[in-house]
Amino acid sequence: MSYAVVKLLLTIIDIYWWILLATVVISWLIAFDVINMRSNAAYSIWKWLNAVTEPLLGPIRAVLPSVGGLDISPLILLLLMQFLRNLIVSSAGAYTLE
């Protein structure tokens, strides 16, 4: 794999990592009624974040049961993303990436 492809894949994984983290934090803020979902801007952001993250979180939620009412699917996805990132870095071999 070329250096440019490896860096592109790692950048995509990093961006998605932050999007997933933002989704988790905003879901907490919505749950504690810190963010008002009647606001068009807040609703649009939330709708976009769900559209981006739900295709990967949905299948994980279908397999894993909720643990005491907590949704651990983002944690599982973050761990899988870290595994994928490490796999890409180790398969790159001779390239210095960081």
PDB file of C-alpha atoms in Angstrom:
ATOM      1  CA  MET A   1       0.000   0.000   0.000  1.00  0.00           C
ATOM      2  CA  SER A   2       1.350   3.405  -0.841  1.00  0.00           C
ATOM      3  CA  TYR A   3       2.046   6.012   1.780  1.00  0.00           C
ATOM      4  CA  ALA A   4      -0.675   8.340   0.454  1.00  0.00           C
ATOM      5  CA  VAL A   5      -3.355   5.638   0.598  1.00  0.00           C
ATOM      6  CA  VAL A   6      -2.362   4.657   4.130  1.00  0.00           C
ATOM      7  CA  LYS A   7      -2.450   8.276   5.313  1.00  0.00           C
ATOM      8  CA  LEU A   8      -5.841   8.796   3.618  1.00  0.00           C
ATOM      9  CA  LEU A   9      -7.323   5.726   5.325  1.00  0.00           C
ATOM     10  CA  LEU A  10      -5.952   6.779   8.700  1.00  0.00           C
ATOM     11  CA  THR A  11      -7.311  10.308   8.246  1.00  0.00           C
ATOM     12  CA  ILE A  12     -10.770   8.969   7.363  1.00  0.00           C
ATOM     13  CA  ILE A  13     -10.729   6.744  10.449  1.00  0.00           C
ATOM     14  CA  ASP A  14      -9.626   9.680  12.632  1.00  0.00           C
ATOM     15  CA  ILE A  15     -12.363  11.971  11.290  1.00  0.00           C
ATOM     16  CA  TYR A  16     -15.011   9.296  11.818  1.00  0.00           C
ATOM     17  CA  TRP A  17     -13.648   8.752  15.349  1.00  0.00           C
ATOM     18  CA  TRP A  18     -14.328  12.413  16.179  1.00  0.00           C
ATOM     19  CA  ILE A  19     -17.763  12.335  14.519  1.00  0.00           C
ATOM     20  CA  LEU A  20     -18.695   9.299  16.605  1.00  0.00           C
ATOM     21  CA  LEU A  21     -17.411  10.977  19.756  1.00  0.00           C
ATOM     22  CA  ALA A  22     -19.438  14.110  18.954  1.00  0.00           C
ATOM     23  CA  THR A  23     -22.534  11.948  18.486  1.00  0.00           C
ATOM     24  CA  VAL A  24     -22.066  10.364  21.910  1.00  0.00           C
ATOM     25  CA  VAL A  25     -21.510  13.699  23.662  1.00  0.00           C
ATOM     26  CA  ILE A  26     -24.465  15.365  21.960  1.00  0.00           C
ATOM     27  CA  SER A  27     -26.700  12.398  22.796  1.00  0.00           C
ATOM     28  CA  TRP A  28     -25.787  12.892  26.466  1.00  0.00           C
ATOM     29  CA  LEU A  29     -26.504  16.625  26.228  1.00  0.00           C
ATOM     30  CA  ILE A  30     -29.876  15.869  24.658  1.00  0.00           C
ATOM     31  CA  ALA A  31     -30.651  13.273  27.342  1.00  0.00           C
ATOM     32  CA  PHE A  32     -29.894  15.783  30.110  1.00  0.00           C
ATOM     33  CA  ASP A  33     -31.904  18.474  28.289  1.00  0.00           C
ATOM     34  CA  VAL A  34     -28.908  20.760  27.838  1.00  0.00           C
ATOM     35  CA  ILE A  35     -29.505  20.996  24.088  1.00  0.00           C
ATOM     36  CA  ASN A  36     -32.967  22.047  22.973  1.00  0.00           C
ATOM     37  CA  MET A  37     -34.030  19.816  20.091  1.00  0.00           C
ATOM     38  CA  ARG A  38     -36.725  22.298  19.068  1.00  0.00           C
ATOM     39  CA  SER A  39     -33.930  24.443  17.660  1.00  0.00           C
ATOM     40  CA  ASN A  40     -33.578  23.924  13.915  1.00  0.00           C
ATOM     41  CA  ALA A  41     -29.773  24.102  14.067  1.00  0.00           C
ATOM     42  CA  ALA A  42     -29.511  21.530  16.871  1.00  0.00           C
ATOM     43  CA  TYR A  43     -31.981  19.222  15.141  1.00  0.00           C
ATOM     44  CA  SER A  44     -30.124  19.487  11.815  1.00  0.00           C
ATOM     45  CA  ILE A  45     -26.781  18.698  13.424  1.00  0.00           C
ATOM     46  CA  TRP A  46     -28.264  15.763  15.327  1.00  0.00           C
ATOM     47  CA  LYS A  47     -29.975  14.443  12.195  1.00  0.00           C
ATOM     48  CA  TRP A  48     -26.700  14.654  10.217  1.00  0.00           C
ATOM     49  CA  LEU A  49     -24.675  12.949  12.967  1.00  0.00           C
ATOM     50  CA  ASN A  50     -27.205  10.119  13.134  1.00  0.00           C
ATOM     51  CA  ALA A  51     -27.220   9.737   9.351  1.00  0.00           C
ATOM     52  CA  VAL A  52     -23.426   9.405   9.349  1.00  0.00           C
ATOM     53  CA  THR A  53     -23.043   7.088  12.346  1.00  0.00           C
ATOM     54  CA  GLU A  54     -26.156   4.919  12.246  1.00  0.00           C
ATOM     55  CA  PRO A  55     -25.059   2.724   9.297  1.00  0.00           C
ATOM     56  CA  LEU A  56     -22.212   1.362  11.445  1.00  0.00           C
ATOM     57  CA  LEU A  57     -23.897   1.553  14.845  1.00  0.00           C
ATOM     58  CA  GLY A  58     -27.166  -0.088  13.754  1.00  0.00           C
ATOM     59  CA  PRO A  59     -25.746  -3.556  13.038  1.00  0.00           C
ATOM     60  CA  ILE A  60     -23.795  -3.488  16.301  1.00  0.00           C
ATOM     61  CA  ARG A  61     -26.964  -2.569  18.218  1.00  0.00           C
ATOM     62  CA  ALA A  62     -28.804  -5.422  16.505  1.00  0.00           C
ATOM     63  CA  VAL A  63     -26.260  -7.941  17.788  1.00  0.00           C
ATOM     64  CA  LEU A  64     -25.519  -6.545  21.254  1.00  0.00           C
ATOM     65  CA  PRO A  65     -28.191  -6.163  23.896  1.00  0.00           C
ATOM     66  CA  SER A  66     -28.276  -2.941  25.896  1.00  0.00           C
ATOM     67  CA  VAL A  67     -26.476  -3.222  29.207  1.00  0.00           C
ATOM     68  CA  GLY A  68     -28.669  -1.837  31.959  1.00  0.00           C
ATOM     69  CA  GLY A  69     -30.220   0.694  29.599  1.00  0.00           C
ATOM     70  CA  LEU A  70     -26.827   1.853  28.332  1.00  0.00           C
ATOM     71  CA  ASP A  71     -25.963   1.704  24.661  1.00  0.00           C
ATOM     72  CA  ILE A  72     -22.429   0.360  24.385  1.00  0.00           C
ATOM     73  CA  SER A  73     -22.412   0.164  20.582  1.00  0.00           C
ATOM     74  CA  PRO A  74     -20.320   3.372  20.219  1.00  0.00           C
ATOM     75  CA  LEU A  75     -17.696   1.894  22.529  1.00  0.00           C
ATOM     76  CA  ILE A  76     -17.575  -1.317  20.494  1.00  0.00           C
ATOM     77  CA  LEU A  77     -17.298   0.684  17.267  1.00  0.00           C
ATOM     78  CA  LEU A  78     -14.493   2.830  18.699  1.00  0.00           C
ATOM     79  CA  LEU A  79     -12.596  -0.330  19.675  1.00  0.00           C
ATOM     80  CA  LEU A  80     -13.124  -1.818  16.211  1.00  0.00           C
ATOM     81  CA  MET A  81     -11.922   1.397  14.599  1.00  0.00           C
ATOM     82  CA  GLN A  82      -8.785   1.363  16.746  1.00  0.00           C
ATOM     83  CA  PHE A  83      -8.171  -2.256  15.764  1.00  0.00           C
ATOM     84  CA  LEU A  84      -8.603  -1.363  12.080  1.00  0.00           C
ATOM     85  CA  ARG A  85      -6.251   1.603  12.461  1.00  0.00           C
ATOM     86  CA  ASN A  86      -3.593  -0.610  14.088  1.00  0.00           C
ATOM     87  CA  LEU A  87      -4.053  -3.223  11.368  1.00  0.00           C
ATOM     88  CA  ILE A  88      -3.513  -0.613   8.644  1.00  0.00           C
ATOM     89  CA  VAL A  89      -0.433   0.777  10.371  1.00  0.00           C
ATOM     90  CA  SER A  90       1.110  -2.651  10.889  1.00  0.00           C
ATOM     91  CA  SER A  91       0.381  -3.730   7.304  1.00  0.00           C
ATOM     92  CA  ALA A  92       2.020  -0.560   6.004  1.00  0.00           C
ATOM     93  CA  GLY A  93       5.281  -1.978   7.319  1.00  0.00           C
ATOM     94  CA  ALA A  94       8.173   0.136   6.074  1.00  0.00           C
ATOM     95  CA  TYR A  95       6.286   3.436   6.024  1.00  0.00           C
ATOM     96  CA  THR A  96       6.725   5.874   8.885  1.00  0.00           C
ATOM     97  CA  LEU A  97       3.252   7.217   9.480  1.00  0.00           C
ATOM     98  CA  GLU A  98       3.226   9.359  12.543  1.00  0.00           C
TER      99      GLU A  98
END
